[in-house]
Short mmCIF file of N, CA and C in Angstrom, two decimals:
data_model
loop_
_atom_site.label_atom_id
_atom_site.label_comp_id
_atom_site.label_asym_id
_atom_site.label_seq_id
_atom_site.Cartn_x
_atom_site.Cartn_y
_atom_site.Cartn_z
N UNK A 1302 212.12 205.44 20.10
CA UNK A 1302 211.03 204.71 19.51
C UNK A 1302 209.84 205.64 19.28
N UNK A 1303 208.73 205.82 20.14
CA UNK A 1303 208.03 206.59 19.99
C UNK A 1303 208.35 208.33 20.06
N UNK A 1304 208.15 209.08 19.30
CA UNK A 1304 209.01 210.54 19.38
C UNK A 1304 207.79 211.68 19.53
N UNK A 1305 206.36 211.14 19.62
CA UNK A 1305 205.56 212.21 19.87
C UNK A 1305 203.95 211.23 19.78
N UNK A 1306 202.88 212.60 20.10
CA UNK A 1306 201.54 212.04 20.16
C UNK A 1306 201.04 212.71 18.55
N UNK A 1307 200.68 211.89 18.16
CA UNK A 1307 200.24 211.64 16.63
C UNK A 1307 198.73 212.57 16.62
N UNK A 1308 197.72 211.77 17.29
CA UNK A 1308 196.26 212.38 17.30
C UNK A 1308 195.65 211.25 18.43
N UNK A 1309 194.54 211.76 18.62
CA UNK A 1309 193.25 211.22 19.62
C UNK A 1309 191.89 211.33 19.03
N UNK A 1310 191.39 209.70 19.13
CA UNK A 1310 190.40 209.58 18.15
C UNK A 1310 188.66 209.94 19.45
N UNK A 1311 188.02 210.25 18.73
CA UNK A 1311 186.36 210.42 19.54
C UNK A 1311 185.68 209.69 18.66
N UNK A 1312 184.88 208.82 19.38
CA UNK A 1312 183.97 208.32 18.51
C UNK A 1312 182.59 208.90 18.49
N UNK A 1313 181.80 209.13 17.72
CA UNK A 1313 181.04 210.04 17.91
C UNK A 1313 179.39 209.54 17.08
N UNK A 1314 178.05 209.64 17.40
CA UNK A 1314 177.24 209.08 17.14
C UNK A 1314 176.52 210.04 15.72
N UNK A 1315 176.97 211.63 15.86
CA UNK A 1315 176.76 212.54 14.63
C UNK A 1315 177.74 213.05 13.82
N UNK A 1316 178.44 213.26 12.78
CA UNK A 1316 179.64 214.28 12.34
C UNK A 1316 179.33 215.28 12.59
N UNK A 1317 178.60 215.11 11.76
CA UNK A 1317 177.88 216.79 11.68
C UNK A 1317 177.48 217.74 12.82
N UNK A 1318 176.43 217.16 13.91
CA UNK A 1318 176.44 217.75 14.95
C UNK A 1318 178.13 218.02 15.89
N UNK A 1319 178.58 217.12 16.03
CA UNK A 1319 179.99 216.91 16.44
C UNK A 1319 180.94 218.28 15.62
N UNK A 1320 181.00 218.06 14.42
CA UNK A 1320 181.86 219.32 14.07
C UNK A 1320 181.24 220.66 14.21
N UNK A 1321 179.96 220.78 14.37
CA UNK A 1321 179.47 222.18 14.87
C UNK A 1321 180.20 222.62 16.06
N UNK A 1322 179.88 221.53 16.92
CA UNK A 1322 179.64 221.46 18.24
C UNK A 1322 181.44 222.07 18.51
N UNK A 1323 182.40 221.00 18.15
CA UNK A 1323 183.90 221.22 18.18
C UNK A 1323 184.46 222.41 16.86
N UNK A 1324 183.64 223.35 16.34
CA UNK A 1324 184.15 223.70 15.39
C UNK A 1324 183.53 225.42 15.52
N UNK A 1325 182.19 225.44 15.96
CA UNK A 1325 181.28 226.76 15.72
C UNK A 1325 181.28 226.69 17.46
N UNK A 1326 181.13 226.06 18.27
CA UNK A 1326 180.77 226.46 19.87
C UNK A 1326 182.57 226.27 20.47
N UNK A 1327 182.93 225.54 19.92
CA UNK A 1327 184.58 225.71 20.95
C UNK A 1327 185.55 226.52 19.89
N UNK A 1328 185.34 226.86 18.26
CA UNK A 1328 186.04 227.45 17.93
C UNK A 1328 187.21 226.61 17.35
N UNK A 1329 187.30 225.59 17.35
CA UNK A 1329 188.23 225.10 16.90
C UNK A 1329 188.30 224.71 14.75
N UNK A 1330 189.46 224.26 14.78
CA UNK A 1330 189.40 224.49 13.39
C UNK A 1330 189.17 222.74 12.72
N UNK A 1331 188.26 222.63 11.57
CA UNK A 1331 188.07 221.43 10.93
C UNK A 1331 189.16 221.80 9.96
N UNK A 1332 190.15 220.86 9.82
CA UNK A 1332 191.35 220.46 9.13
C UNK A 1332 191.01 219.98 7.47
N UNK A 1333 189.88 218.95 7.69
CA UNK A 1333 189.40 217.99 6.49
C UNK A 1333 188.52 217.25 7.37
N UNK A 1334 187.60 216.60 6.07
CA UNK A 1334 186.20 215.81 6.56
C UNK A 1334 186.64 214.80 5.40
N UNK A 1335 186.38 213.87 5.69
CA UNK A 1335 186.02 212.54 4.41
C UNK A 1335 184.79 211.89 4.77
N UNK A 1336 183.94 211.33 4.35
CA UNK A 1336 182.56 210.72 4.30
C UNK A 1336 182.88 209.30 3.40
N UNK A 1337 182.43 208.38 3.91
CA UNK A 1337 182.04 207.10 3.69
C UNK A 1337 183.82 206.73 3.27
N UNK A 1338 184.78 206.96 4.17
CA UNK A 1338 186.33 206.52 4.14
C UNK A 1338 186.40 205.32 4.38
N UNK A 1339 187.33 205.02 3.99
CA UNK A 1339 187.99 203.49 4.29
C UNK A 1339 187.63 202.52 3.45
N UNK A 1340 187.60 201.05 4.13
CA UNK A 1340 187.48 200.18 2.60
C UNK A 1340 188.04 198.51 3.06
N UNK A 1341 188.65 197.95 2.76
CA UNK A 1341 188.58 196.65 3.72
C UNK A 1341 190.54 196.29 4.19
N UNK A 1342 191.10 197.58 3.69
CA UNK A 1342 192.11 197.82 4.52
C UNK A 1342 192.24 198.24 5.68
N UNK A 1343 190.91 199.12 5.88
CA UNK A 1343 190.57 199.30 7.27
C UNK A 1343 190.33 198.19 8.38
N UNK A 1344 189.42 197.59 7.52
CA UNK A 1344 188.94 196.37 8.32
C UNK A 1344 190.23 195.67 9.15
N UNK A 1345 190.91 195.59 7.69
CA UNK A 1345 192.39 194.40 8.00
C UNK A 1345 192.82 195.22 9.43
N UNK A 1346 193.90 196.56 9.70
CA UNK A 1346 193.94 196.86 10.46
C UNK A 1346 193.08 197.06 12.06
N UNK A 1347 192.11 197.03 11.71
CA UNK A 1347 191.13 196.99 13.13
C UNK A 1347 190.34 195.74 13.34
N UNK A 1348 191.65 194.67 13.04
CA UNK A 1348 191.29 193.62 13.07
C UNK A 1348 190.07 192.72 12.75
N UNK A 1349 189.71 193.20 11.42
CA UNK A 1349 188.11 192.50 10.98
C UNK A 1349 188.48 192.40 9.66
N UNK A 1350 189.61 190.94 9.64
CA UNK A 1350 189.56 191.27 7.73
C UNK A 1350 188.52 190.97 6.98
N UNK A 1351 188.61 190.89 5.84
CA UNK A 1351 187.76 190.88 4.99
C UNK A 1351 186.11 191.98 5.33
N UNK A 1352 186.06 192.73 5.64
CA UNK A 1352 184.94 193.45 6.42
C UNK A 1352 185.55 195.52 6.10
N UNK A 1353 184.76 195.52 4.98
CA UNK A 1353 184.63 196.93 4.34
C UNK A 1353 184.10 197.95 5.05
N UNK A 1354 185.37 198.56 6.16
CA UNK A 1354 184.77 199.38 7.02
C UNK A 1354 185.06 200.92 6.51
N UNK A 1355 183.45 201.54 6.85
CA UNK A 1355 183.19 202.80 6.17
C UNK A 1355 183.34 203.65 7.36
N UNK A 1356 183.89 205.01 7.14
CA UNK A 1356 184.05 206.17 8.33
C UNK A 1356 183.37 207.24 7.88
N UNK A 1357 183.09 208.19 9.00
CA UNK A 1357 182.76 209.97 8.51
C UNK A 1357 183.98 210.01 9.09
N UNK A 1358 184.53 210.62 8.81
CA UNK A 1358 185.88 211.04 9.60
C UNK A 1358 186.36 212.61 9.33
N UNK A 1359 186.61 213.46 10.29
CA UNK A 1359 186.90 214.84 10.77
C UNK A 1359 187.95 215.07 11.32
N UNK A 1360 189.19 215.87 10.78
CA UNK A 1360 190.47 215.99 11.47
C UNK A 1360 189.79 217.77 12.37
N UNK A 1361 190.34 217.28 13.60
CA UNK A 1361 190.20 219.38 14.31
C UNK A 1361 191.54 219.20 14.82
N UNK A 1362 191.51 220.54 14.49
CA UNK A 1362 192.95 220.97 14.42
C UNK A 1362 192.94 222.53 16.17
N UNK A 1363 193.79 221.63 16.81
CA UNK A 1363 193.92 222.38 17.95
C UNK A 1363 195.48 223.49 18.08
N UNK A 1364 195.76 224.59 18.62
CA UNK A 1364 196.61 225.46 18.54
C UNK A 1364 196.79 225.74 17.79
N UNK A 1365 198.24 226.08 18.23
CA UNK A 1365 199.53 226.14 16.83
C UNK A 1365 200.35 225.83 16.56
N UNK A 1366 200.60 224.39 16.84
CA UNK A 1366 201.59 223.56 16.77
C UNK A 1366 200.78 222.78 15.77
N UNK A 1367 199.71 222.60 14.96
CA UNK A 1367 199.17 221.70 14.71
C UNK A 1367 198.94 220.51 15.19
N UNK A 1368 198.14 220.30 16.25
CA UNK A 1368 198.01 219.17 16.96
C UNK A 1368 196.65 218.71 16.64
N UNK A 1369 196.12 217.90 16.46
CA UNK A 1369 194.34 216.76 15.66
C UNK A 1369 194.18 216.25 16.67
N UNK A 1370 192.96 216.47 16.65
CA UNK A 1370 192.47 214.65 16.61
C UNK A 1370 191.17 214.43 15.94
N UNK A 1371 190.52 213.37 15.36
CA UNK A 1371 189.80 212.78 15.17
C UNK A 1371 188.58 212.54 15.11
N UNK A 1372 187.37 213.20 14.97
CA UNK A 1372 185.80 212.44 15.34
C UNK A 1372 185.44 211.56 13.90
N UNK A 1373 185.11 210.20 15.09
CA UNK A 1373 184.86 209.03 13.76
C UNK A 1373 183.41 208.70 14.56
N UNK A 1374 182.91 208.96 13.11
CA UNK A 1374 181.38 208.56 13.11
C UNK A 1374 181.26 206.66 12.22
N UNK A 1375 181.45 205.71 12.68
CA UNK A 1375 181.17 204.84 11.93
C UNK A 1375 179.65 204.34 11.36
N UNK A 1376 180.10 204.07 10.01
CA UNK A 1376 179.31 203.74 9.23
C UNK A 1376 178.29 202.38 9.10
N UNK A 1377 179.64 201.82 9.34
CA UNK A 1377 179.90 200.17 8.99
C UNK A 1377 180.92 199.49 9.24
N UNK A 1378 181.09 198.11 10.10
CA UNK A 1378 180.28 197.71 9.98
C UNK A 1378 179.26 198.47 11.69
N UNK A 1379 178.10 198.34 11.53
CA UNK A 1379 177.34 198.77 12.30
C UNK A 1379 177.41 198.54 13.83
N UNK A 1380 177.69 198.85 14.99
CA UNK A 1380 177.36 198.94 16.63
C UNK A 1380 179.74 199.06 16.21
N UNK A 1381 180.12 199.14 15.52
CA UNK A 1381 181.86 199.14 15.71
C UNK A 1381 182.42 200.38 14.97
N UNK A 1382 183.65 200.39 15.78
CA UNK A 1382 183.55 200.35 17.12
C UNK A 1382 183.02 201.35 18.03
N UNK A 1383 183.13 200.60 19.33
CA UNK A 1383 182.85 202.02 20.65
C UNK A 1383 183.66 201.78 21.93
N UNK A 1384 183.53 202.92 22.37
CA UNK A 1384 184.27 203.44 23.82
C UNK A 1384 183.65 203.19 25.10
N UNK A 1385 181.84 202.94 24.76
CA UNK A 1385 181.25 203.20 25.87
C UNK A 1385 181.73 202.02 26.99
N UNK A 1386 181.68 201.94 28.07
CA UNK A 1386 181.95 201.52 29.04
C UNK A 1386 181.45 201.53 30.64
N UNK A 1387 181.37 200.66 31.26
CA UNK A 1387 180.88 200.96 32.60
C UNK A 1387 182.41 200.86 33.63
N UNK A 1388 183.36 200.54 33.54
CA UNK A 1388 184.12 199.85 33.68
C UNK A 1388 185.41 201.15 34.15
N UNK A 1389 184.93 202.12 33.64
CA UNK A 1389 185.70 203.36 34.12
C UNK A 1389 187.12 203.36 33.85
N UNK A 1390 187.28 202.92 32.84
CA UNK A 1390 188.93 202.88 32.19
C UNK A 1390 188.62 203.28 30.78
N UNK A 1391 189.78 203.62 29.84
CA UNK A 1391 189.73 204.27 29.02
C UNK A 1391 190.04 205.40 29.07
N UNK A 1392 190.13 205.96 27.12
CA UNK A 1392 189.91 207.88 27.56
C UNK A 1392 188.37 208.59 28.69
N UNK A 1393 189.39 209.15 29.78
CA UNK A 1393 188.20 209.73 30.29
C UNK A 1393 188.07 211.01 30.13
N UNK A 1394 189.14 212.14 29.31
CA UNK A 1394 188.59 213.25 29.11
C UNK A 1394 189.69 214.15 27.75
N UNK A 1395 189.39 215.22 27.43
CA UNK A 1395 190.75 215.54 26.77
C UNK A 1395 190.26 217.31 27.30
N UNK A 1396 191.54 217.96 27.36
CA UNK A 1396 191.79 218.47 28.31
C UNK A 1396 192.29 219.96 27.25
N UNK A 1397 192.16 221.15 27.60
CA UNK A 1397 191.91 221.86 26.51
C UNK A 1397 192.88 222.94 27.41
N UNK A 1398 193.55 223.82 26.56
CA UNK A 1398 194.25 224.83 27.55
C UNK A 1398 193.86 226.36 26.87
N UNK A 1399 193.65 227.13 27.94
CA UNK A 1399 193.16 228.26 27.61
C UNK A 1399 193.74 229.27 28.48
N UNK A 1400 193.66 230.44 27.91
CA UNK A 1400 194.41 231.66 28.66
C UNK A 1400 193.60 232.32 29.53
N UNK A 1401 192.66 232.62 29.52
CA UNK A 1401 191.63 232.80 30.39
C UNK A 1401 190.61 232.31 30.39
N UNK A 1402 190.46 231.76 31.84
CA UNK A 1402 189.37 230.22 31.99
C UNK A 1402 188.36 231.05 31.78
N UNK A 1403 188.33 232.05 32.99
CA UNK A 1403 186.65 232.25 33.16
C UNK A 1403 186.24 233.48 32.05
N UNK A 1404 186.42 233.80 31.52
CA UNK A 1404 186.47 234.38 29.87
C UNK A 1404 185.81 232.99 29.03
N UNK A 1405 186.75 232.41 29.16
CA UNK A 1405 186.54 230.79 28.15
C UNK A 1405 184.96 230.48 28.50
N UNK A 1406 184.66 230.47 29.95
CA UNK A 1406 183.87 230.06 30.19
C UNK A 1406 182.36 230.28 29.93
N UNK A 1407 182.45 232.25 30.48
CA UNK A 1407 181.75 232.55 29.78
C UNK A 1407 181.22 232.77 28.53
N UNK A 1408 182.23 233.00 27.50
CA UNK A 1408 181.96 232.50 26.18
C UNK A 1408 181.33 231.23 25.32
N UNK A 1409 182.09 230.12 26.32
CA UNK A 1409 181.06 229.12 25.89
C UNK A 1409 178.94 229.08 26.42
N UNK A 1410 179.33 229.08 27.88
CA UNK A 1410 177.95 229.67 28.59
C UNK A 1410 177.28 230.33 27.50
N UNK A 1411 177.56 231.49 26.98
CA UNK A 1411 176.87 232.21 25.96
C UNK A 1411 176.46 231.34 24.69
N UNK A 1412 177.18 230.41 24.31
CA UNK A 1412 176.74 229.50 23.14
C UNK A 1412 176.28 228.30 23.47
N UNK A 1413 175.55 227.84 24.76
CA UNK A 1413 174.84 226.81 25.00
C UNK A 1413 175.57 225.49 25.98
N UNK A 1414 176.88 226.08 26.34
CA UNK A 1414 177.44 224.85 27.19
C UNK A 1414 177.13 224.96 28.29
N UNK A 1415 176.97 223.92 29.01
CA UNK A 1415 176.80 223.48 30.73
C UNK A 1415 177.72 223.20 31.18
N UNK A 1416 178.26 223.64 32.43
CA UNK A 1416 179.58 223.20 33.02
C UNK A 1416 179.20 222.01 33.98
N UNK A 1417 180.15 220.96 34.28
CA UNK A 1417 179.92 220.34 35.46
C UNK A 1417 179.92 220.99 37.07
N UNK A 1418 180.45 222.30 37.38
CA UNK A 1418 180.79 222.60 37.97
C UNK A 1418 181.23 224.20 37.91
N UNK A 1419 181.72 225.52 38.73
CA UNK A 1419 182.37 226.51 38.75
C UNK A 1419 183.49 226.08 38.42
N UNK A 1420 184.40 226.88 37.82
CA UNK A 1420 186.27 227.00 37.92
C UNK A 1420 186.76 226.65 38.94
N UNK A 1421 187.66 225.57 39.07
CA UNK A 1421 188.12 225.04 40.41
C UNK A 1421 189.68 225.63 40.14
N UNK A 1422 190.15 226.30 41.39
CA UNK A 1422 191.83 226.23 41.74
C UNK A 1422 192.21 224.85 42.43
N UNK A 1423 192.95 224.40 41.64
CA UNK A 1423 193.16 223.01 41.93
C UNK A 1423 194.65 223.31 43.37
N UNK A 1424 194.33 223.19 44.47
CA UNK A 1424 194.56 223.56 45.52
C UNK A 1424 195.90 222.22 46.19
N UNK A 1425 196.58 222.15 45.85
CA UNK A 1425 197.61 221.21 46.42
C UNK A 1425 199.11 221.97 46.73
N UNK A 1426 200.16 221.27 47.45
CA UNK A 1426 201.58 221.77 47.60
C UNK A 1426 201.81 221.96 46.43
N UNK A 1427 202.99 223.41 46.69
CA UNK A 1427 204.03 223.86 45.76
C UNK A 1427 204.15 222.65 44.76
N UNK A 1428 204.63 222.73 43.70
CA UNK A 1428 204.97 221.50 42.84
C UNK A 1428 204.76 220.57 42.81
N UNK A 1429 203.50 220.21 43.35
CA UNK A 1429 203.05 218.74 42.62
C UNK A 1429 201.88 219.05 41.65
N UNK A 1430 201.29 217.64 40.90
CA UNK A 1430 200.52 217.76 39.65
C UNK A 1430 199.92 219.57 39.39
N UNK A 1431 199.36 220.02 38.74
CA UNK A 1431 198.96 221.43 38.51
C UNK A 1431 198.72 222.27 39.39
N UNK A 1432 199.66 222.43 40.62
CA UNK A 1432 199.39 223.43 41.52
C UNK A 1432 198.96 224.21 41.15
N UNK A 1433 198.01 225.44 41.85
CA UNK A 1433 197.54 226.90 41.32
C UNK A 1433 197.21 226.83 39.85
N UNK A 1434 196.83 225.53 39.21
CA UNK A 1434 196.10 226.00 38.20
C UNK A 1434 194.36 225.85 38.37
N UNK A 1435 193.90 226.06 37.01
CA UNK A 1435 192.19 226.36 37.16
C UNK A 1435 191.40 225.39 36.09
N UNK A 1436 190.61 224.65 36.77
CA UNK A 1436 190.07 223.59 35.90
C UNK A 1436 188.58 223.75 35.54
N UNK A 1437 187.65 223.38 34.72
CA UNK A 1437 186.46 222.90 34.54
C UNK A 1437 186.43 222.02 33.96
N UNK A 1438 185.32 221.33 33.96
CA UNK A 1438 184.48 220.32 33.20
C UNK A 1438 183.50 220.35 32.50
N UNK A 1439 183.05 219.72 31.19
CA UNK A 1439 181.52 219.91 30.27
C UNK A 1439 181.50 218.67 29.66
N UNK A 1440 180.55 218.51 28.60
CA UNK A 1440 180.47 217.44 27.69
C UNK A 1440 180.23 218.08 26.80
N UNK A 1441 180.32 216.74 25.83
CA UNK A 1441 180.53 217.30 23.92
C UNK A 1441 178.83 217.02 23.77
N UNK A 1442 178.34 217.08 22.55
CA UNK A 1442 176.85 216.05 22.51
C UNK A 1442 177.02 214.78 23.02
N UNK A 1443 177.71 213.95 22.50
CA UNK A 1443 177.81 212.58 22.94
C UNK A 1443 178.21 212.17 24.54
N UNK A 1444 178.31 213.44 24.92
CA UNK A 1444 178.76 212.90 26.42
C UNK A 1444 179.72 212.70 26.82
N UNK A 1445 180.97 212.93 26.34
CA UNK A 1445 182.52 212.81 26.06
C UNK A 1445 182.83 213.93 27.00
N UNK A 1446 183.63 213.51 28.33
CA UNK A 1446 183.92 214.76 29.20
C UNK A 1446 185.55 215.86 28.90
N UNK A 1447 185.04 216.83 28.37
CA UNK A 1447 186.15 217.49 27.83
C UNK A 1447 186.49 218.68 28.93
N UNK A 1448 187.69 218.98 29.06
CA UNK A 1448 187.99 219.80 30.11
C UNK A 1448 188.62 221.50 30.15
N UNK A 1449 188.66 222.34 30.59
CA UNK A 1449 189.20 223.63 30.45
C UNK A 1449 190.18 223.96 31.49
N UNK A 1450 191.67 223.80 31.11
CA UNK A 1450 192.74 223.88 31.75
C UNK A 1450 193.39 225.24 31.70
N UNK A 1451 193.59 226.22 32.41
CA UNK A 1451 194.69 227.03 32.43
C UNK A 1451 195.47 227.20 33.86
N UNK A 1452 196.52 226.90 32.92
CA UNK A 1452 197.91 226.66 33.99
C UNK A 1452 198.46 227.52 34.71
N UNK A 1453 199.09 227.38 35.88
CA UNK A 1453 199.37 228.51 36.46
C UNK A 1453 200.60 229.15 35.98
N UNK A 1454 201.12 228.42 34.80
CA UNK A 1454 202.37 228.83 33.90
C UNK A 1454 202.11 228.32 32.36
N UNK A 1455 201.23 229.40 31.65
CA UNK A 1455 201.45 228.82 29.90
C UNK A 1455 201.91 228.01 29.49
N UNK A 1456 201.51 226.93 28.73
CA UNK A 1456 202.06 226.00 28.18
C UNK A 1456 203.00 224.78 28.87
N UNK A 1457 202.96 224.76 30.09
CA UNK A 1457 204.04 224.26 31.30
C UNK A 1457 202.80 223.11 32.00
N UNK A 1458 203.28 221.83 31.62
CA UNK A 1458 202.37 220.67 32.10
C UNK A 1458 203.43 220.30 33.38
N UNK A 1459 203.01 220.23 34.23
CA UNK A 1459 203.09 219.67 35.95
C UNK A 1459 202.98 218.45 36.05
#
């Protein structure tokens, strides 16, 4: 049935700042942009028929497998949708893999990011979830907690 992960959407309050931010400070690649997308097929699908919903919408394009996802700036109709939440469920982060963290790290440091924290060795038994790998934490502008993963084996999820 399902045979793979398609994309992951961000909702986001700027494009523009947002694709700097994911495009000129993390390096990643903008795929395509559309401005004022969609139309009241949208609506139909996100359950608001009749209701002409407008997007900024930004594909980033991560690796080299071609893998996306998404920053949707909505247009219209206005306060829809959003993620925010008190409720602590939902996407809570997306998770980025890199070959050398603290390289990564400092590189971003140099272009204006704040970490939540130093590089953590995520410290548990032999083979369970990411033994011996190395984590951080930051935010995007919007506050979206995005993460810096390198594994203690390339490309090898635990």
């Amino acid at each position: 049935m399902i045979t793979d992960l398609h994309h992951t959407t961000l909702f986001v309050s700027d494009i523009d700042r947002s694709i700097d931010f994911y495009r000129d400070v993390l390096g990643l690649e903008l795929v395509s942009r559309s401005d004022a997308w969609g139309g009241t097929y949208l609506g139909k699908v996100c359950g608001m028929p009749d209701t002409d919903m407008r997007l900024n919408i930004a594909l980033i394009g991560v690796g080299p497998k071609g893998k996306i996802f998404e920053l949707i700036e909505v247009l219209q109709p206005l306060g829809e949708p959003t993620d925010v939440s008190s409720r602590g469920r939902g996407i809570a982060r997306i998770g980025f893999e890199v070959d050398d963290i603290d390289s990564a790290v400092a590189k971003l440091k140099e272009r204006g990011v704040t970490f939540l924290s130093d590089v953590i060795t995520v410290a548990v038994e032999e083979g369970q979830h990411y033994s011996d790998g190395k984590a951080v934490k930051f935010l995007d502008p919007d506050g979206i907690v995005l993460e810096l993963q390198q594994p203690p084996v390339p490309g090898r999820v635990t």
